[in-house]
Short mmCIF file of C-alpha atoms in Angstrom, two decimals:
data_model
loop_
_atom_site.label_atom_id
_atom_site.label_comp_id
_atom_site.label_asym_id
_atom_site.label_seq_id
_atom_site.Cartn_x
_atom_site.Cartn_y
_atom_site.Cartn_z
CA UNK A 1 -1.80 -20.39 -13.09
CA UNK A 2 -0.56 -21.94 -10.41
CA UNK A 3 -2.05 -24.84 -8.52
CA UNK A 4 -1.65 -22.45 -4.72
CA UNK A 5 -3.67 -19.67 -6.90
CA UNK A 6 -7.05 -21.92 -7.37
CA UNK A 7 -7.36 -23.74 -4.45
CA UNK A 8 -8.14 -19.53 -3.10
CA UNK A 9 -10.78 -19.52 -5.81
CA UNK A 10 -12.56 -21.93 -4.31
CA UNK A 11 -12.56 -20.59 -0.68
CA UNK A 12 -14.26 -16.77 -2.44
CA UNK A 13 -17.19 -17.85 -4.73
CA UNK A 14 -18.46 -14.85 -4.61
CA UNK A 15 -15.15 -13.03 -7.02
CA UNK A 16 -15.30 -13.30 -10.06
CA UNK A 17 -11.98 -14.62 -11.66
CA UNK A 18 -9.52 -12.55 -12.59
CA UNK A 19 -10.24 -10.19 -9.59
CA UNK A 20 -7.85 -10.17 -6.06
CA UNK A 21 -8.95 -11.22 -2.70
CA UNK A 22 -10.43 -8.81 -0.62
CA UNK A 23 -7.81 -9.03 2.25
CA UNK A 24 -4.27 -9.06 1.79
CA UNK A 25 -1.05 -11.74 1.87
CA UNK A 26 1.52 -13.10 3.56
CA UNK A 27 3.27 -10.11 4.29
CA UNK A 28 6.67 -11.60 6.18
CA UNK A 29 7.66 -13.64 3.19
CA UNK A 30 8.34 -10.67 0.91
CA UNK A 31 11.17 -9.22 3.29
CA UNK A 32 13.14 -12.65 2.54
CA UNK A 33 13.68 -11.43 -0.93
CA UNK A 34 13.88 -7.89 -0.59
CA UNK A 35 16.62 -8.27 1.87
CA UNK A 36 18.89 -11.20 -0.26
CA UNK A 37 18.58 -8.40 -3.04
CA UNK A 38 19.59 -5.41 -1.43
CA UNK A 39 22.45 -7.47 0.32
CA UNK A 40 23.75 -8.51 -2.59
CA UNK A 41 23.19 -5.23 -4.65
CA UNK A 42 24.73 -3.82 -2.59
CA UNK A 43 28.67 -6.16 -2.45
CA UNK A 44 28.51 -6.05 -5.96
CA UNK A 45 28.38 -1.93 -5.70
CA UNK A 46 31.01 -1.94 -2.71
CA UNK A 47 33.16 -4.43 -4.78
CA UNK A 48 32.55 -1.96 -8.79
CA UNK A 49 33.72 0.99 -6.75
CA UNK A 50 37.23 -0.79 -5.76
CA UNK A 51 37.64 -2.26 -8.60
CA UNK A 52 37.18 1.54 -9.95
CA UNK A 53 39.76 2.92 -8.46
CA UNK A 54 42.24 -0.20 -6.97
CA UNK A 55 45.67 -0.82 -8.35
CA UNK A 56 45.66 -3.97 -7.25
CA UNK A 57 44.59 -5.39 -10.88
CA UNK A 58 45.86 -5.40 -13.63
CA UNK A 59 45.22 -2.11 -15.31
CA UNK A 60 42.73 -2.93 -19.43
CA UNK A 61 40.91 -5.62 -16.91
CA UNK A 62 38.62 -3.03 -15.32
CA UNK A 63 36.66 -1.84 -17.98
CA UNK A 64 35.23 -4.89 -18.12
CA UNK A 65 35.22 -6.13 -14.23
CA UNK A 66 33.40 -3.29 -13.70
CA UNK A 67 30.66 -4.33 -17.24
CA UNK A 68 30.21 -7.54 -15.24
CA UNK A 69 29.88 -6.50 -11.99
CA UNK A 70 27.11 -4.19 -13.93
CA UNK A 71 25.21 -6.65 -15.79
CA UNK A 72 25.33 -8.95 -12.08
CA UNK A 73 23.83 -6.35 -10.61
CA UNK A 74 20.97 -6.05 -13.00
CA UNK A 75 20.74 -9.61 -12.59
CA UNK A 76 20.10 -8.99 -8.93
CA UNK A 77 17.62 -6.85 -9.18
CA UNK A 78 15.22 -8.34 -11.92
CA UNK A 79 15.27 -11.37 -9.82
CA UNK A 80 15.06 -10.27 -6.30
CA UNK A 81 13.07 -6.52 -6.78
CA UNK A 82 11.72 -6.80 -10.17
CA UNK A 83 11.11 -9.99 -9.20
CA UNK A 84 10.96 -11.21 -12.84
CA UNK A 85 11.23 -15.88 -12.32
CA UNK A 86 10.85 -18.74 -14.81
CA UNK A 87 6.49 -19.66 -13.52
CA UNK A 88 4.20 -20.07 -15.37
CA UNK A 89 3.04 -15.87 -14.77
CA UNK A 90 6.21 -14.89 -16.09
CA UNK A 91 6.20 -16.58 -18.85
CA UNK A 92 5.13 -13.60 -21.52
CA UNK A 93 7.51 -11.18 -18.89
CA UNK A 94 10.60 -12.70 -19.73
CA UNK A 95 9.58 -13.49 -23.21
CA UNK A 96 9.26 -8.99 -23.31
CA UNK A 97 13.21 -8.74 -20.96
CA UNK A 98 14.70 -11.21 -23.72
CA UNK A 99 13.10 -8.55 -26.22
CA UNK A 100 13.92 -5.27 -25.64
CA UNK A 101 17.67 -6.82 -23.79
CA UNK A 102 18.29 -7.90 -28.07
CA UNK A 103 16.99 -4.14 -29.22
CA UNK A 104 19.50 -3.10 -26.51
CA UNK A 105 22.27 -4.91 -27.21
CA UNK A 106 21.50 -3.95 -31.41
CA UNK A 107 21.46 -0.45 -30.28
CA UNK A 108 24.38 -0.49 -27.96
CA UNK A 109 26.45 -2.15 -30.32
CA UNK A 110 25.37 -1.09 -33.60
CA UNK A 111 26.50 2.43 -33.01
CA UNK A 112 29.66 1.56 -30.80
CA UNK A 113 30.78 -0.23 -34.18
CA UNK A 114 29.14 1.44 -37.06
CA UNK A 115 30.35 5.06 -35.76
CA UNK A 116 34.12 3.79 -35.12
CA UNK A 117 34.45 2.39 -38.49
CA UNK A 118 33.17 5.86 -39.51
CA UNK A 119 35.80 7.79 -38.22
CA UNK A 120 38.33 5.18 -38.78
CA UNK A 121 37.71 6.39 -42.10
CA UNK A 122 37.38 9.71 -41.95
CA UNK A 123 39.99 11.31 -43.21
CA UNK A 124 41.78 13.67 -40.51
CA UNK A 125 40.28 16.64 -39.77
CA UNK A 126 43.07 19.37 -39.98
CA UNK A 127 43.17 17.77 -43.77
CA UNK A 128 39.20 18.51 -44.11
CA UNK A 129 40.14 21.87 -43.09
CA UNK A 130 42.37 23.01 -45.51
CA UNK A 131 39.47 21.86 -48.24
CA UNK A 132 37.59 24.44 -47.18
CA UNK A 133 39.70 26.84 -47.55
CA UNK B 1 -22.24 -13.28 -8.95
CA UNK B 2 -23.38 -14.43 -11.50
CA UNK B 3 -21.89 -15.71 -14.51
CA UNK B 4 -23.25 -12.74 -17.10
CA UNK B 5 -21.69 -10.65 -14.72
CA UNK B 6 -18.62 -12.26 -14.77
CA UNK B 7 -18.55 -12.26 -18.60
CA UNK B 8 -18.90 -8.50 -18.49
CA UNK B 9 -15.77 -8.06 -16.44
CA UNK B 10 -13.07 -6.81 -18.82
CA UNK B 11 -10.65 -9.40 -18.82
CA UNK B 12 -12.85 -12.35 -18.67
CA UNK B 13 -12.09 -13.84 -22.19
CA UNK B 14 -12.79 -17.42 -21.06
CA UNK B 15 -16.10 -18.88 -21.33
CA UNK B 16 -17.85 -18.26 -18.26
CA UNK B 17 -21.17 -19.75 -18.66
CA UNK B 18 -23.05 -20.08 -14.86
CA UNK B 19 -21.35 -20.02 -11.39
CA UNK B 20 -20.98 -23.66 -11.48
CA UNK B 21 -18.36 -22.61 -14.65
CA UNK B 22 -16.56 -19.89 -12.51
CA UNK B 23 -14.05 -22.21 -10.35
CA UNK B 24 -13.79 -24.05 -13.71
CA UNK B 25 -12.77 -20.44 -15.84
CA UNK B 26 -10.11 -19.71 -13.02
CA UNK B 27 -7.85 -21.93 -13.88
CA UNK B 28 -7.10 -20.54 -17.29
CA UNK B 29 -7.90 -16.25 -16.91
CA UNK B 30 -5.39 -14.56 -15.92
CA UNK B 31 -5.85 -11.96 -13.15
CA UNK B 32 -6.56 -8.39 -14.06
CA UNK B 33 -2.25 -7.56 -11.35
CA UNK B 34 -0.98 -10.35 -13.74
CA UNK B 35 -1.89 -8.55 -17.10
CA UNK B 36 -1.64 -4.90 -15.48
CA UNK B 37 2.31 -6.03 -14.34
CA UNK B 38 3.07 -7.50 -18.26
CA UNK B 39 1.55 -3.65 -19.50
CA UNK B 40 3.03 -2.12 -17.26
CA UNK B 41 6.32 -4.23 -17.65
CA UNK B 42 6.48 -3.39 -21.67
CA UNK B 43 6.51 -0.24 -21.10
CA UNK B 44 9.65 0.06 -19.26
CA UNK B 45 11.17 -1.87 -21.44
CA UNK B 46 9.76 0.87 -23.72
CA UNK B 47 11.44 3.04 -21.55
CA UNK B 48 14.97 1.27 -21.18
CA UNK B 49 15.22 1.32 -25.11
CA UNK B 50 15.03 5.35 -24.88
CA UNK B 51 17.35 4.99 -22.40
CA UNK B 52 19.96 2.56 -24.37
CA UNK B 53 19.81 4.92 -27.46
CA UNK B 54 21.25 7.89 -24.53
CA UNK B 55 24.36 5.45 -23.67
CA UNK B 56 24.58 4.96 -27.23
CA UNK B 57 25.50 8.04 -28.12
CA UNK B 58 26.68 8.72 -24.58
CA UNK B 59 29.43 6.13 -25.91
CA UNK B 60 30.22 7.41 -29.07
CA UNK B 61 30.59 10.76 -27.54
CA UNK B 62 32.67 10.31 -24.79
CA UNK B 63 35.94 10.87 -26.23
CA UNK B 64 34.78 13.96 -28.19
CA UNK B 65 35.72 16.66 -25.28
CA UNK B 66 36.40 19.84 -26.81
CA UNK B 67 39.82 20.50 -25.88
CA UNK B 68 37.46 20.73 -22.59
CA UNK B 69 37.56 18.97 -19.31
CA UNK B 70 36.87 15.40 -19.81
CA UNK B 71 35.22 13.33 -16.72
CA UNK B 72 38.50 12.09 -15.32
CA UNK B 73 38.98 15.86 -13.97
CA UNK B 74 35.57 16.58 -13.48
CA UNK B 75 33.85 13.06 -11.82
CA UNK B 76 33.79 12.99 -7.66
CA UNK B 77 33.12 9.02 -6.99
CA UNK B 78 32.75 10.29 -3.59
CA UNK B 79 29.85 12.00 -4.76
CA UNK B 80 28.62 9.31 -7.20
CA UNK B 81 28.80 6.79 -4.30
CA UNK B 82 26.33 8.49 -1.75
CA UNK B 83 24.08 9.08 -4.99
CA UNK B 84 24.09 4.62 -5.40
CA UNK B 85 23.36 4.27 -1.57
CA UNK B 86 20.87 6.83 -1.70
CA UNK B 87 19.28 4.94 -4.87
CA UNK B 88 20.27 1.27 -3.79
CA UNK B 89 18.13 2.10 -0.54
CA UNK B 90 15.03 3.96 -1.88
CA UNK B 91 14.69 0.78 -4.20
CA UNK B 92 14.31 -1.19 -1.18
CA UNK B 93 12.48 1.06 1.26
CA UNK B 94 9.67 0.96 -1.83
CA UNK B 95 9.56 -3.31 -1.93
CA UNK B 96 9.27 -2.61 1.12
CA UNK B 97 6.10 -0.54 1.12
CA UNK B 98 4.23 -2.85 -2.03
CA UNK B 99 5.28 -5.26 0.70
CA UNK B 100 3.09 -3.93 3.19
CA UNK B 101 0.47 -2.19 0.60
CA UNK B 102 -0.34 -5.66 -0.39
CA UNK B 103 -0.89 -7.09 3.02
CA UNK B 104 -2.68 -3.38 4.08
CA UNK B 105 -0.26 -2.61 6.44
CA UNK B 106 -0.54 1.45 7.56
CA UNK B 107 2.09 1.78 9.31
CA UNK B 108 4.80 -0.63 6.68
CA UNK B 109 3.55 1.54 4.18
CA UNK B 110 3.45 4.85 4.36
CA UNK B 111 6.78 4.38 7.12
CA UNK B 112 8.80 3.27 4.14
CA UNK B 113 6.53 5.68 0.90
CA UNK B 114 8.02 8.05 3.12
CA UNK B 115 11.72 6.70 3.28
CA UNK B 116 11.51 6.38 0.25
CA UNK B 117 10.32 9.64 -0.95
CA UNK B 118 13.77 11.36 1.93
CA UNK B 119 16.53 8.94 -0.17
CA UNK B 120 14.76 9.80 -3.62
CA UNK B 121 14.86 13.70 -2.34
CA UNK B 122 18.41 13.43 -1.73
CA UNK B 123 19.36 11.88 -4.89
CA UNK B 124 18.07 14.05 -7.00
CA UNK B 125 19.25 16.89 -4.09
CA UNK B 126 22.93 16.12 -5.09
CA UNK B 127 22.70 15.58 -8.17
CA UNK B 128 21.56 18.84 -8.90
CA UNK B 129 24.39 20.50 -7.12
CA UNK B 130 26.53 18.47 -8.92
CA UNK B 131 25.27 19.97 -11.69
CA UNK B 132 25.41 23.29 -10.67
CA UNK B 133 28.60 23.07 -9.93
CA UNK B 134 29.76 21.69 -12.90
CA UNK B 135 28.10 24.34 -14.96
CA UNK B 136 29.45 26.86 -12.30
CA UNK B 137 33.47 25.56 -13.44
CA UNK B 138 32.12 25.98 -16.80
CA UNK B 139 31.78 22.71 -17.95
CA UNK B 140 27.86 23.37 -18.82
CA UNK B 141 26.03 20.84 -20.95
CA UNK B 142 27.51 23.60 -24.05
CA UNK B 143 30.69 22.83 -23.53
CA UNK B 144 31.30 20.06 -25.70
CA UNK B 145 29.72 16.85 -26.93
CA UNK B 146 30.81 15.07 -24.17
CA UNK B 147 29.19 16.84 -21.71
CA UNK B 148 25.98 17.65 -23.73
CA UNK B 149 25.81 13.82 -23.76
CA UNK B 150 26.56 13.58 -20.03
CA UNK B 151 24.05 16.32 -19.67
CA UNK B 152 21.45 14.52 -21.24
CA UNK B 153 22.31 10.52 -19.99
CA UNK B 154 22.55 11.57 -16.14
CA UNK B 155 19.30 14.27 -16.63
CA UNK B 156 17.24 12.20 -18.55
CA UNK B 157 17.14 9.80 -15.63
CA UNK B 158 16.45 12.39 -13.28
CA UNK B 159 13.88 13.57 -15.03
CA UNK B 160 12.62 10.19 -14.82
CA UNK B 161 13.55 10.39 -10.69
CA UNK B 162 11.31 13.39 -10.31
CA UNK B 163 8.15 12.06 -12.29
CA UNK B 164 8.75 9.07 -9.69
CA UNK B 165 8.94 11.19 -6.54
CA UNK B 166 5.78 12.65 -8.28
CA UNK B 167 3.31 9.82 -8.56
CA UNK B 168 4.54 7.99 -4.75
CA UNK B 169 3.73 11.42 -3.29
CA UNK B 170 0.00 10.73 -5.64
CA UNK B 171 0.20 6.84 -4.60
CA UNK B 172 0.53 8.06 -1.24
CA UNK B 173 -2.60 10.80 -1.24
CA UNK B 174 -4.44 7.61 -3.11
CA UNK B 175 -3.76 5.55 -0.99
CA UNK B 176 -4.67 7.78 2.14
CA UNK B 177 -8.24 9.13 0.36
CA UNK B 178 -9.83 6.13 -0.88
CA UNK B 179 -7.44 2.77 0.71
CA UNK B 180 -6.26 -0.31 -0.19
CA UNK B 181 -8.71 -1.31 -3.33
CA UNK B 182 -7.78 -3.38 -5.60
CA UNK B 183 -7.37 -0.65 -8.47
CA UNK B 184 -5.34 1.37 -6.08
CA UNK B 185 -3.30 -1.73 -5.21
CA UNK B 186 -2.73 -2.70 -9.22
CA UNK B 187 -1.01 1.29 -9.01
CA UNK B 188 1.59 0.85 -6.66
CA UNK B 189 2.45 -2.11 -7.91
CA UNK B 190 3.55 -0.24 -11.12
CA UNK B 191 4.60 2.54 -9.44
CA UNK B 192 6.95 0.41 -7.25
CA UNK B 193 8.09 -1.52 -11.21
CA UNK B 194 8.75 1.69 -12.09
CA UNK B 195 11.20 2.38 -9.58
CA UNK B 196 13.15 0.06 -9.13
CA UNK B 197 12.99 -0.24 -13.08
CA UNK B 198 15.21 3.38 -12.93
CA UNK B 199 17.24 2.00 -9.76
CA UNK B 200 18.96 -0.96 -13.02
CA UNK B 201 19.39 2.41 -15.62
CA UNK B 202 21.25 3.75 -12.34
CA UNK B 203 22.78 0.78 -12.11
CA UNK B 204 24.09 0.59 -15.72
CA UNK B 205 24.75 4.21 -15.50
CA UNK B 206 27.15 4.84 -12.38
CA UNK B 207 29.33 1.68 -14.40
CA UNK B 208 29.34 3.80 -17.76
CA UNK B 209 29.38 6.88 -16.98
CA UNK B 210 31.11 7.48 -13.34
CA UNK B 211 33.18 4.18 -12.99
CA UNK B 212 34.74 4.32 -16.07
CA UNK B 213 34.73 7.43 -17.32
CA UNK B 214 36.86 7.73 -13.53
CA UNK B 215 39.15 4.72 -14.57
CA UNK B 216 40.25 6.01 -17.87
#
């Protein structure tokens, strides 16, 4: 637990540990984080929509660029909106996030890999139809 | 509060022997808010894993149009851009609402929650309009495997947003009726996490489904 929280607990000895303070926190400091996040996310979204339809760049690079922009934007959302940080309170959250990302990658990558190979090894559809007659 | 009462609280798993030890114990115990946030974060990750299965299904079936229309002919990127703007702004206003709630500022909380609801409802309205248009054009979920996967993936996200809107109204009612109690504020934290996670899924969705569909 952070030092500052320990400090605050000293001021409220009547409250059981682990309970929130009854009065509010500073509100203004949080707004700045959200504004930064909104700005970055808007920028990345705008670039995504621009890249998708432009003829200025080499066409096969577009899906890769879109994927990179999307991953960057998810990172922005995690840091500035969900406020996943590297602080000591957040170690569990970050570990869970890594595990989730691992499962998502296995699911997506595994499905695409297996289905692409099945498609490649399968008999063309018209031949299957002929065999069924 | 005496030490006995403190040990009776559900999350004080440290040794709390007396009032003198409370200060020491506070250094070791995690706040309830952090534990609740962690638990809800695990749920959100499981929800994201479920979505990744729908994403994988869509990616496998995207080419199987059965002679029907492909994404390139169906998707209207202008509509998608407006939807994206609605959801991104609602994510921002939801964050403001959470800050307002934690700071016990009614005008911030109610104002930002109302804005979040209007933006979320606009998103759902646009999506329903798009779905109705597709069905009217004969491109409903029964047309091809591609469209089945499309309606499942996008529809599932839409259902999540709809559930989020109901939750939003519930949170406003709870704060109105019960005030800024600690348990209500923890629920508000969970709601804002949920709403931000929906926006993250929408980022993956508009990129993979709409932008890549229209570009390829």
